[in-house]
mmCIF file of C-alpha atoms in Angstrom:
data_model
loop_
_atom_site.group_PDB
_atom_site.id
_atom_site.type_symbol
_atom_site.label_atom_id
_atom_site.label_comp_id
_atom_site.label_asym_id
_atom_site.label_seq_id
_atom_site.Cartn_x
_atom_site.Cartn_y
_atom_site.Cartn_z
ATOM 1 C CA MET Q 232 11.677 -25.624 9.295
ATOM 2 C CA GLU Q 233 13.603 -25.479 7.091
ATOM 3 C CA LEU Q 234 12.226 -21.253 5.964
ATOM 4 C CA ARG Q 235 13.154 -20.989 9.671
ATOM 5 C CA SER Q 236 16.790 -22.704 10.065
ATOM 6 C CA LEU Q 237 17.522 -20.171 6.445
ATOM 7 C CA GLY Q 238 16.227 -17.375 8.597
ATOM 8 C CA ALA Q 239 18.471 -17.787 11.206
ATOM 9 C CA LEU Q 240 21.539 -18.366 9.178
ATOM 10 C CA ALA Q 241 20.327 -14.910 7.599
ATOM 11 C CA ALA Q 242 20.257 -13.732 10.460
ATOM 12 C CA LEU Q 243 23.283 -14.310 11.792
ATOM 13 C CA VAL Q 244 24.764 -12.332 8.560
ATOM 14 C CA MET Q 245 22.990 -9.491 8.796
ATOM 15 C CA VAL Q 246 23.390 -9.006 12.558
ATOM 16 C CA GLY Q 247 27.106 -8.656 13.388
ATOM 17 C CA GLY Q 248 28.717 -9.412 17.367
ATOM 18 C CA ALA Q 249 29.278 -5.365 17.511
ATOM 19 C CA LEU Q 250 25.532 -4.327 16.163
ATOM 20 C CA ALA Q 251 23.830 -7.299 18.301
ATOM 21 C CA ALA Q 252 25.229 -5.295 21.781
ATOM 22 C CA ASP Q 253 24.476 -2.840 20.881
ATOM 23 C CA ILE Q 254 20.844 -2.683 20.499
ATOM 24 C CA PRO Q 255 18.008 -2.591 22.963
ATOM 25 C CA ARG Q 256 16.786 -5.392 23.787
ATOM 26 C CA THR Q 257 14.127 -6.814 27.002
ATOM 27 C CA GLU Q 258 15.029 -8.437 30.503
ATOM 28 C CA ASP Q 259 14.908 -11.580 28.279
ATOM 29 C CA GLY Q 260 17.606 -10.966 25.555
ATOM 30 C CA LYS Q 261 15.142 -9.874 22.764
ATOM 31 C CA PRO Q 262 16.011 -7.422 20.586
ATOM 32 C CA ASP Q 263 13.082 -3.984 21.558
ATOM 33 C CA PHE Q 264 11.484 -2.870 18.526
ATOM 34 C CA SER Q 265 9.032 -0.550 20.749
ATOM 35 C CA GLY Q 266 9.264 2.522 19.342
ATOM 36 C CA THR Q 267 8.034 4.499 15.965
ATOM 37 C CA TYR Q 268 8.899 4.380 12.108
ATOM 38 C CA ASP Q 269 9.114 6.301 9.011
ATOM 39 C CA ILE Q 270 9.311 4.353 6.239
ATOM 40 C CA THR Q 271 8.412 7.603 3.402
ATOM 41 C CA THR Q 272 10.774 7.026 0.394
ATOM 42 C CA LEU Q 273 11.416 8.695 -2.497
ATOM 43 C CA THR Q 274 12.671 4.545 -3.827
ATOM 44 C CA PRO Q 275 9.023 3.282 -6.515
ATOM 45 C CA PHE Q 276 8.344 0.445 -5.304
ATOM 46 C CA SER Q 277 9.132 -1.452 -8.771
ATOM 47 C CA ARG Q 278 11.779 -0.915 -10.630
ATOM 48 C CA ALA Q 279 11.387 1.412 -14.323
ATOM 49 C CA PRO Q 280 11.884 -1.490 -17.374
ATOM 50 C CA GLU Q 281 14.502 0.137 -19.347
ATOM 51 C CA LEU Q 282 16.879 -1.239 -16.039
ATOM 52 C CA GLY Q 283 16.112 -4.203 -16.673
ATOM 53 C CA GLU Q 284 18.246 -5.942 -13.292
ATOM 54 C CA ARG Q 285 19.891 -3.213 -12.661
ATOM 55 C CA ARG Q 286 19.419 -2.571 -8.958
ATOM 56 C CA THR Q 287 21.318 0.740 -8.023
ATOM 57 C CA PHE Q 288 21.131 4.164 -9.019
ATOM 58 C CA THR Q 289 24.190 5.935 -9.801
ATOM 59 C CA ALA Q 290 25.216 9.270 -7.884
ATOM 60 C CA GLU Q 291 24.086 11.183 -11.086
ATOM 61 C CA GLU Q 292 20.216 9.783 -11.159
ATOM 62 C CA VAL Q 293 20.300 10.208 -7.490
ATOM 63 C CA ALA Q 294 20.713 13.693 -7.183
ATOM 64 C CA GLU Q 295 18.810 13.977 -10.508
ATOM 65 C CA ARG Q 296 16.118 12.196 -8.308
ATOM 66 C CA ARG Q 297 16.302 14.411 -5.262
ATOM 67 C CA GLN Q 298 16.970 17.578 -7.336
ATOM 68 C CA ARG Q 299 13.458 16.791 -9.090
ATOM 69 C CA ALA Q 300 11.877 16.003 -5.324
ATOM 70 C CA HIS Q 301 12.864 19.171 -4.293
ATOM 71 C CA SER Q 302 11.946 21.628 -7.578
ATOM 72 C CA GLN Q 303 8.516 20.824 -6.198
ATOM 73 C CA LEU Q 304 8.530 21.114 -2.903
ATOM 74 C CA ASP Q 305 10.024 24.106 -3.983
ATOM 75 C CA GLN Q 306 6.971 25.105 -6.505
ATOM 76 C CA ALA Q 307 4.214 23.706 -4.138
ATOM 77 C CA ALA Q 308 5.409 26.581 -1.348
ATOM 78 C CA ALA Q 309 5.233 28.697 -3.419
ATOM 79 C CA PRO Q 310 2.447 31.160 -3.016
ATOM 80 C CA LEU Q 311 -0.522 31.281 -5.942
ATOM 81 C CA ASP Q 312 -0.242 34.138 -7.863
ATOM 82 C CA PRO Q 313 -4.479 35.796 -6.646
ATOM 83 C CA ASP Q 314 -4.934 36.580 -10.626
ATOM 84 C CA ARG Q 315 -4.061 32.765 -11.798
ATOM 85 C CA GLU Q 316 -5.668 32.605 -15.440
ATOM 86 C CA VAL Q 317 -7.918 29.727 -13.980
ATOM 87 C CA LEU Q 318 -7.844 26.386 -15.848
ATOM 88 C CA ALA Q 319 -10.333 25.001 -17.228
ATOM 89 C CA ALA Q 320 -11.151 21.246 -19.620
ATOM 90 C CA PRO Q 321 -10.962 21.420 -23.324
ATOM 91 C CA GLU Q 322 -13.272 21.818 -25.307
ATOM 92 C CA GLY Q 323 -16.115 19.291 -26.040
ATOM 93 C CA GLN Q 324 -13.108 16.344 -23.996
ATOM 94 C CA ALA Q 325 -14.380 17.672 -20.224
ATOM 95 C CA ARG Q 326 -16.914 14.573 -19.503
ATOM 96 C CA ASP Q 327 -19.035 14.635 -15.881
ATOM 97 C CA ARG Q 328 -17.347 16.037 -13.064
ATOM 98 C CA GLY Q 329 -14.511 17.668 -14.830
ATOM 99 C CA VAL Q 330 -13.145 14.595 -16.143
ATOM 100 C CA ASP Q 331 -12.002 13.513 -19.752
ATOM 101 C CA VAL Q 332 -12.451 9.995 -21.392
ATOM 102 C CA SER Q 333 -8.667 10.845 -23.592
ATOM 103 C CA GLY Q 334 -7.140 11.578 -20.196
ATOM 104 C CA ASP Q 335 -5.429 14.991 -20.911
ATOM 105 C CA PHE Q 336 -7.596 16.744 -18.402
ATOM 106 C CA THR Q 337 -8.265 15.626 -14.488
ATOM 107 C CA PRO Q 338 -9.604 17.612 -11.614
ATOM 108 C CA GLY Q 339 -6.346 18.388 -9.611
ATOM 109 C CA SER Q 340 -5.756 16.406 -6.621
ATOM 110 C CA TYR Q 341 -4.975 16.958 -3.305
ATOM 111 C CA ASP Q 342 -1.898 19.764 -1.835
ATOM 112 C CA PHE Q 343 1.028 18.454 -2.418
ATOM 113 C CA HIS Q 344 1.903 19.239 1.348
ATOM 114 C CA TRP Q 345 -0.224 16.521 2.287
ATOM 115 C CA PHE Q 346 2.092 14.776 0.843
ATOM 116 C CA ASP Q 347 4.996 12.793 2.070
ATOM 117 C CA CYS Q 348 7.875 12.352 -0.920
ATOM 118 C CA GLY Q 349 11.152 10.582 1.304
ATOM 119 C CA GLY Q 350 11.039 12.011 4.942
ATOM 120 C CA ILE Q 351 12.507 15.228 6.245
ATOM 121 C CA TYR Q 352 15.363 15.143 3.779
ATOM 122 C CA CYS Q 353 13.134 13.932 0.826
ATOM 123 C CA ASP Q 354 15.564 11.081 -0.030
ATOM 124 C CA LEU Q 355 15.629 7.881 -1.570
ATOM 125 C CA TYR Q 356 16.796 5.420 1.227
ATOM 126 C CA GLN Q 357 20.059 2.785 0.820
ATOM 127 C CA VAL Q 358 20.984 -0.514 1.505
ATOM 128 C CA ASP Q 359 24.759 -1.736 1.862
ATOM 129 C CA GLY Q 360 25.196 1.658 1.152
ATOM 130 C CA GLU Q 361 23.822 0.939 -2.045
ATOM 131 C CA TYR Q 362 20.265 3.279 -3.497
ATOM 132 C CA ARG Q 363 18.121 0.698 -4.942
ATOM 133 C CA THR Q 364 16.689 0.917 -8.016
ATOM 134 C CA SER Q 365 13.223 -0.679 -6.151
ATOM 135 C CA ILE Q 366 11.569 -2.265 -3.316
ATOM 136 C CA LEU Q 367 10.971 -5.178 -5.558
ATOM 137 C CA ILE Q 368 14.267 -7.314 -5.129
ATOM 138 C CA ASP Q 369 12.660 -10.833 -7.001
ATOM 139 C CA PRO Q 370 12.355 -11.154 -9.564
ATOM 140 C CA PRO Q 371 15.015 -10.149 -10.569
ATOM 141 C CA ASN Q 372 13.805 -7.539 -13.294
ATOM 142 C CA GLY Q 373 11.534 -5.817 -9.207
ATOM 143 C CA ARG Q 374 8.900 -6.323 -11.048
ATOM 144 C CA MET Q 375 5.569 -8.115 -10.301
ATOM 145 C CA PRO Q 376 5.583 -11.260 -11.324
ATOM 146 C CA PRO Q 377 2.840 -12.047 -13.623
ATOM 147 C CA GLN Q 378 -0.205 -13.226 -12.967
ATOM 148 C CA SER Q 379 -0.746 -16.931 -13.042
ATOM 149 C CA GLU Q 380 -4.429 -17.952 -14.245
ATOM 150 C CA ALA Q 381 -5.772 -18.585 -11.513
ATOM 151 C CA GLY Q 382 -4.742 -15.036 -10.558
ATOM 152 C CA LYS Q 383 -6.631 -14.200 -14.153
ATOM 153 C CA ALA Q 384 -10.375 -16.066 -13.193
ATOM 154 C CA ARG Q 385 -9.868 -15.056 -9.648
ATOM 155 C CA GLN Q 386 -9.898 -11.186 -10.689
ATOM 156 C CA ALA Q 387 -12.925 -11.572 -13.318
ATOM 157 C CA THR Q 388 -15.037 -12.489 -10.288
ATOM 158 C CA LEU Q 389 -13.821 -9.079 -8.084
ATOM 159 C CA ARG Q 390 -17.042 -7.162 -7.705
ATOM 160 C CA PRO Q 391 -16.117 -3.918 -10.272
ATOM 161 C CA TYR Q 392 -15.236 -1.168 -8.066
ATOM 162 C CA TYR Q 393 -13.030 1.208 -10.183
ATOM 163 C CA LYS Q 394 -13.210 1.983 -14.581
ATOM 164 C CA PRO Q 395 -9.415 3.093 -15.957
ATOM 165 C CA LYS Q 396 -10.664 6.109 -17.343
ATOM 166 C CA TYR Q 397 -14.447 7.440 -16.077
ATOM 167 C CA PRO Q 398 -16.742 6.921 -19.159
ATOM 168 C CA GLY Q 399 -19.466 9.800 -17.547
ATOM 169 C CA GLU Q 400 -22.162 7.780 -17.974
ATOM 170 C CA ALA Q 401 -23.094 4.359 -15.609
ATOM 171 C CA TRP Q 402 -21.978 1.625 -17.740
ATOM 172 C CA TRP Q 403 -22.954 -0.847 -14.683
ATOM 173 C CA LEU Q 404 -26.618 -0.603 -16.316
ATOM 174 C CA ALA Q 405 -25.412 -1.388 -19.082
ATOM 175 C CA ASP Q 406 -23.260 -5.567 -18.186
ATOM 176 C CA GLY Q 407 -26.031 -5.781 -14.512
ATOM 177 C CA SER Q 408 -23.457 -5.309 -11.557
ATOM 178 C CA ASP Q 409 -24.571 -2.955 -8.624
ATOM 179 C CA PRO Q 410 -21.278 -1.378 -7.237
ATOM 180 C CA TYR Q 411 -23.251 2.144 -6.357
ATOM 181 C CA ASP Q 412 -26.223 0.861 -5.204
ATOM 182 C CA ASN Q 413 -25.032 1.521 -0.706
ATOM 183 C CA PRO Q 414 -22.326 1.897 0.911
ATOM 184 C CA GLU Q 415 -22.166 -0.846 2.505
ATOM 185 C CA GLY Q 416 -21.720 -2.400 -1.568
ATOM 186 C CA GLN Q 417 -18.150 0.351 -1.417
ATOM 187 C CA SER Q 418 -14.584 -0.942 -1.625
ATOM 188 C CA ILE Q 419 -13.609 -0.830 1.735
ATOM 189 C CA GLY Q 420 -11.319 1.555 0.662
ATOM 190 C CA ASP Q 421 -13.647 3.998 0.229
ATOM 191 C CA ARG Q 422 -15.274 2.744 3.173
ATOM 192 C CA CYS Q 423 -12.508 3.817 5.506
ATOM 193 C CA ILE Q 424 -11.803 0.001 6.609
ATOM 194 C CA TYR Q 425 -9.101 -1.584 5.522
ATOM 195 C CA MET Q 426 -5.934 -1.058 2.463
ATOM 196 C CA SER Q 427 -4.111 -3.836 1.573
ATOM 197 C CA ILE Q 428 -1.221 -1.965 2.004
ATOM 198 C CA THR Q 429 -1.318 -3.227 5.502
ATOM 199 C CA VAL Q 430 0.191 -6.741 4.867
ATOM 200 C CA PRO Q 431 2.627 -6.449 3.088
ATOM 201 C CA MET Q 432 3.710 -2.776 4.376
ATOM 202 C CA ARG Q 433 4.729 -0.726 2.163
ATOM 203 C CA PRO Q 434 5.252 3.281 1.527
ATOM 204 C CA VAL Q 435 2.379 5.332 0.103
ATOM 205 C CA VAL Q 436 1.745 8.427 -0.462
ATOM 206 C CA TYR Q 437 1.092 9.413 3.217
ATOM 207 C CA ASN Q 438 0.599 7.571 6.196
ATOM 208 C CA ASN Q 439 4.185 6.418 6.098
ATOM 209 C CA ILE Q 440 4.775 6.497 9.905
ATOM 210 C CA LYS Q 441 4.797 3.107 12.200
ATOM 211 C CA THR Q 442 4.454 2.132 15.391
ATOM 212 C CA ILE Q 443 5.520 -0.516 16.687
ATOM 213 C CA VAL Q 444 4.837 -1.617 20.965
ATOM 214 C CA GLN Q 445 6.888 -5.017 21.734
ATOM 215 C CA THR Q 446 5.980 -7.518 24.812
ATOM 216 C CA ASP Q 447 6.994 -10.659 25.712
ATOM 217 C CA ASP Q 448 4.962 -13.148 24.038
ATOM 218 C CA HIS Q 449 2.942 -9.849 21.131
ATOM 219 C CA VAL Q 450 4.927 -6.884 18.728
ATOM 220 C CA LEU Q 451 1.942 -4.549 18.064
ATOM 221 C CA ILE Q 452 2.306 -2.567 15.594
ATOM 222 C CA MET Q 453 0.350 0.801 14.008
ATOM 223 C CA VAL Q 454 -0.478 0.568 10.647
ATOM 224 C CA GLU Q 455 -2.918 4.392 10.501
ATOM 225 C CA TRP Q 456 -4.127 4.799 7.600
ATOM 226 C CA MET Q 457 -7.194 3.711 8.640
ATOM 227 C CA HIS Q 458 -6.550 2.879 11.917
ATOM 228 C CA TRP Q 459 -5.876 -1.079 11.424
ATOM 229 C CA PRO Q 460 -3.647 -2.034 14.730
ATOM 230 C CA ARG Q 461 -1.608 -5.958 13.746
ATOM 231 C CA VAL Q 462 -1.194 -8.498 16.416
ATOM 232 C CA ILE Q 463 1.636 -10.891 15.774
ATOM 233 C CA ARG Q 464 1.193 -13.477 18.751
ATOM 234 C CA LEU Q 465 4.777 -14.876 19.597
ATOM 235 C CA GLY Q 466 5.236 -18.474 19.964
ATOM 236 C CA SER Q 467 1.798 -19.199 18.750
ATOM 237 C CA GLU Q 468 -0.389 -21.709 15.982
ATOM 238 C CA HIS Q 469 -2.305 -20.045 13.297
ATOM 239 C CA LEU Q 470 -6.321 -19.864 14.819
ATOM 240 C CA PRO Q 471 -8.860 -22.210 12.936
ATOM 241 C CA ASP Q 472 -8.030 -21.740 8.908
ATOM 242 C CA GLU Q 473 -12.026 -20.742 9.341
ATOM 243 C CA MET Q 474 -11.135 -17.000 11.585
ATOM 244 C CA THR Q 475 -10.119 -14.807 8.743
ATOM 245 C CA SER Q 476 -9.288 -11.298 9.066
ATOM 246 C CA TYR Q 477 -8.713 -8.432 5.481
ATOM 247 C CA GLY Q 478 -4.662 -8.788 7.634
ATOM 248 C CA GLY Q 479 -5.307 -11.799 8.049
ATOM 249 C CA ASP Q 480 -3.775 -13.774 11.336
ATOM 250 C CA SER Q 481 0.683 -12.823 12.153
ATOM 251 C CA ILE Q 482 1.844 -15.336 14.239
ATOM 252 C CA GLY Q 483 5.480 -14.382 14.777
ATOM 253 C CA TRP Q 484 8.527 -15.894 16.119
ATOM 254 C CA TRP Q 485 12.627 -14.563 17.014
ATOM 255 C CA GLU Q 486 15.589 -16.505 14.812
ATOM 256 C CA GLY Q 487 18.450 -14.558 16.426
ATOM 257 C CA ASP Q 488 17.618 -11.220 15.904
ATOM 258 C CA THR Q 489 16.127 -11.352 13.916
ATOM 259 C CA LEU Q 490 11.762 -11.237 13.923
ATOM 260 C CA VAL Q 491 9.721 -13.133 11.770
ATOM 261 C CA VAL Q 492 5.859 -12.610 11.442
ATOM 262 C CA GLU Q 493 4.426 -15.732 9.297
ATOM 263 C CA THR Q 494 0.673 -14.387 8.411
ATOM 264 C CA THR Q 495 -2.216 -16.337 6.333
ATOM 265 C CA ASN Q 496 -5.770 -16.710 7.686
ATOM 266 C CA PHE Q 497 -6.940 -13.828 5.030
ATOM 267 C CA LYS Q 498 -10.812 -12.008 4.055
ATOM 268 C CA ASP Q 499 -11.006 -11.964 0.492
ATOM 269 C CA TYR Q 500 -12.431 -8.595 0.719
ATOM 270 C CA MET Q 501 -13.077 -7.689 -3.232
ATOM 271 C CA SER Q 502 -14.805 -11.186 -4.165
ATOM 272 C CA PRO Q 503 -17.826 -13.362 -2.921
ATOM 273 C CA HIS Q 504 -15.025 -15.458 -1.858
ATOM 274 C CA PRO Q 505 -15.846 -15.306 1.687
ATOM 275 C CA ALA Q 506 -11.703 -16.583 2.127
ATOM 276 C CA ARG Q 507 -7.790 -17.256 0.750
ATOM 277 C CA PRO Q 508 -6.944 -20.092 2.331
ATOM 278 C CA ASP Q 509 -3.646 -19.700 -0.332
ATOM 279 C CA LEU Q 510 -2.027 -16.770 0.545
ATOM 280 C CA ARG Q 511 0.416 -16.677 2.193
ATOM 281 C CA ILE Q 512 3.498 -13.687 3.396
ATOM 282 C CA ILE Q 513 6.676 -14.359 5.571
ATOM 283 C CA GLU Q 514 7.397 -11.061 7.074
ATOM 284 C CA ARG Q 515 11.803 -9.895 8.275
ATOM 285 C CA PHE Q 516 12.681 -7.017 10.670
ATOM 286 C CA SER Q 517 16.013 -7.392 11.543
ATOM 287 C CA PRO Q 518 17.785 -4.558 13.311
ATOM 288 C CA ASP Q 519 20.220 -2.532 11.441
ATOM 289 C CA ALA Q 520 23.733 -0.165 11.725
ATOM 290 C CA ASP Q 521 21.630 3.129 12.656
ATOM 291 C CA GLY Q 522 19.257 1.867 14.561
ATOM 292 C CA GLY Q 523 16.100 1.432 12.937
ATOM 293 C CA LEU Q 524 15.296 -1.414 11.504
ATOM 294 C CA LEU Q 525 15.599 -3.423 7.604
ATOM 295 C CA TYR Q 526 12.443 -4.546 6.938
ATOM 296 C CA ASN Q 527 12.174 -8.371 4.526
ATOM 297 C CA PHE Q 528 8.681 -9.345 2.666
ATOM 298 C CA THR Q 529 7.928 -12.688 0.527
ATOM 299 C CA VAL Q 530 4.325 -13.096 -0.816
ATOM 300 C CA HIS Q 531 3.179 -16.149 -0.874
ATOM 301 C CA ASP Q 532 -0.011 -16.023 -3.537
ATOM 302 C CA PRO Q 533 -0.701 -17.529 -6.339
ATOM 303 C CA ASP Q 534 -2.771 -15.238 -8.121
ATOM 304 C CA TYR Q 535 1.091 -14.610 -9.935
ATOM 305 C CA THR Q 536 3.720 -16.964 -11.097
ATOM 306 C CA MET Q 537 6.112 -16.980 -8.551
ATOM 307 C CA PRO Q 538 6.584 -15.273 -4.745
ATOM 308 C CA TYR Q 539 7.899 -12.163 -5.035
ATOM 309 C CA THR Q 540 10.489 -10.033 -2.510
ATOM 310 C CA GLY Q 541 11.266 -6.487 -1.258
ATOM 311 C CA GLU Q 542 12.897 -5.751 0.736
ATOM 312 C CA TYR Q 543 13.272 -1.512 2.596
ATOM 313 C CA PRO Q 544 14.998 0.624 6.224
ATOM 314 C CA TRP Q 545 12.425 2.034 8.938
ATOM 315 C CA THR Q 546 14.125 4.754 10.304
ATOM 316 C CA ARG Q 547 13.780 5.358 13.299
ATOM 317 C CA THR Q 548 11.845 9.222 14.295
ATOM 318 C CA ASP Q 549 10.202 10.738 16.702
ATOM 319 C CA LYS Q 550 7.545 12.256 14.404
ATOM 320 C CA LEU Q 551 4.270 12.352 15.929
ATOM 321 C CA MET Q 552 1.666 9.461 14.722
ATOM 322 C CA TYR Q 553 -1.795 11.417 13.890
ATOM 323 C CA GLU Q 554 -5.257 9.233 13.422
ATOM 324 C CA TYR Q 555 -6.222 9.056 9.663
ATOM 325 C CA ALA Q 556 -9.493 9.902 10.802
ATOM 326 C CA CYS Q 557 -10.264 8.983 6.772
ATOM 327 C CA HIS Q 558 -14.349 10.055 7.872
ATOM 328 C CA GLU Q 559 -14.428 13.441 8.798
ATOM 329 C CA GLY Q 560 -15.491 16.043 6.723
ATOM 330 C CA ASN Q 561 -15.496 12.877 4.523
ATOM 331 C CA TYR Q 562 -17.798 13.655 1.306
ATOM 332 C CA SER Q 563 -17.170 11.350 -0.480
ATOM 333 C CA MET Q 564 -19.480 8.577 0.025
ATOM 334 C CA ALA Q 565 -22.815 10.330 -0.056
ATOM 335 C CA ASN Q 566 -21.952 12.045 -3.211
ATOM 336 C CA THR Q 567 -20.655 8.956 -4.527
ATOM 337 C CA LEU Q 568 -24.277 7.419 -4.779
ATOM 338 C CA ARG Q 569 -26.045 10.798 -5.454
ATOM 339 C CA GLY Q 570 -23.386 10.992 -8.652
ATOM 340 C CA ALA Q 571 -24.582 7.571 -9.243
ATOM 341 C CA ARG Q 572 -28.129 8.328 -9.425
ATOM 342 C CA VAL Q 573 -27.891 11.225 -11.341
ATOM 343 C CA LEU Q 574 -25.820 8.833 -13.979
ATOM 344 C CA GLU Q 575 -28.419 6.249 -13.686
ATOM 345 C CA ARG Q 576 -30.944 9.272 -14.404
ATOM 346 C CA LYS Q 577 -29.614 10.433 -17.969
ATOM 347 C CA TRP Q 578 -28.817 6.472 -19.382
ATOM 348 C CA MET Q 579 -32.623 5.774 -18.712
ATOM 349 C CA GLU Q 580 -33.250 8.987 -20.089
ATOM 350 C CA GLN Q 581 -30.692 7.549 -23.079
ATOM 351 C CA GLN Q 582 -32.125 4.017 -23.447
ATOM 352 C CA GLY Q 583 -35.606 5.653 -23.506
ATOM 353 C CA ALA Q 584 -34.938 8.183 -26.214
ATOM 354 C CA ALA Q 585 -32.820 5.283 -28.514
ATOM 355 C CA GLU Q 586 -35.811 3.014 -28.308
ATOM 356 C CA GLY Q 587 -38.426 5.582 -29.053
ATOM 357 C CA THR Q 588 -36.460 6.241 -32.674
ATOM 358 C CA GLU Q 589 -36.793 2.090 -33.295
#
């Protein structure tokens, strides 16, 4: 009850009389958030350590970041010289697939036009007329809180899908794990099932369009990255604890003109444990003066020593949401498994050679 009372007070503070009269409403008088929103931004999720607890950028810093982003766009859009020199890995540094342990050479990524860089204006967002230095606003340093001892213990149980730097060898044979045995052993991200940016929702490199469809007793938020429709039941109770989902179970209620959503019942998708019973996320959707929403989230995660909170605006847009066809024309899964078999063969040959010299 205390949480809901505080939320109601916040809603009254944020939504003044003039704004409350102007926002679209449903027949029962509730705010109507139905529509499409673009959450793209150049504002970083966490704050640069050197900024400390400074929550806003100066005008000069904003201009510099805009210029840097626009320069990247201009460079990426420039025609390529067909006679340009082909970049190659420095001799002795390249490993399998062209990945180098030192970090000085990488095979590259998508062409730049695939990435969202801040909407049509390639800009940072403002809240109350100020340019924020990070989406995270609590802890006060705008960075993730330290990991708890419980979190460190849980992290140690996670499947070893990735190595910080690709070592070019079948490391899993040495430690007895099996991350590349079959498609079902891969992460659910690699399998195009779910991404952890769904709850809470975060701006990322692309697929930043969100669509809301609202009825009297449900709110649906379409998160296209992995095509995950979030269904929020209004005025409802949570499902039984044993009914879990990757995106959790979301219920909502109105506090003034703010929609408050609580999500629990998360499936633990990277661990041998079936669920994360103590993970709870509170989200708040409040109408802003520009016709969009101010999105605020607080994550209560026992993996960290304290909850963390972020907020950023959702801007209404007439852009269209396009399907994220993750598997369409995707050869990476077959090639990942094929590459693992090649590395395993090399590893076993090297082991056999080493044993023969002893």
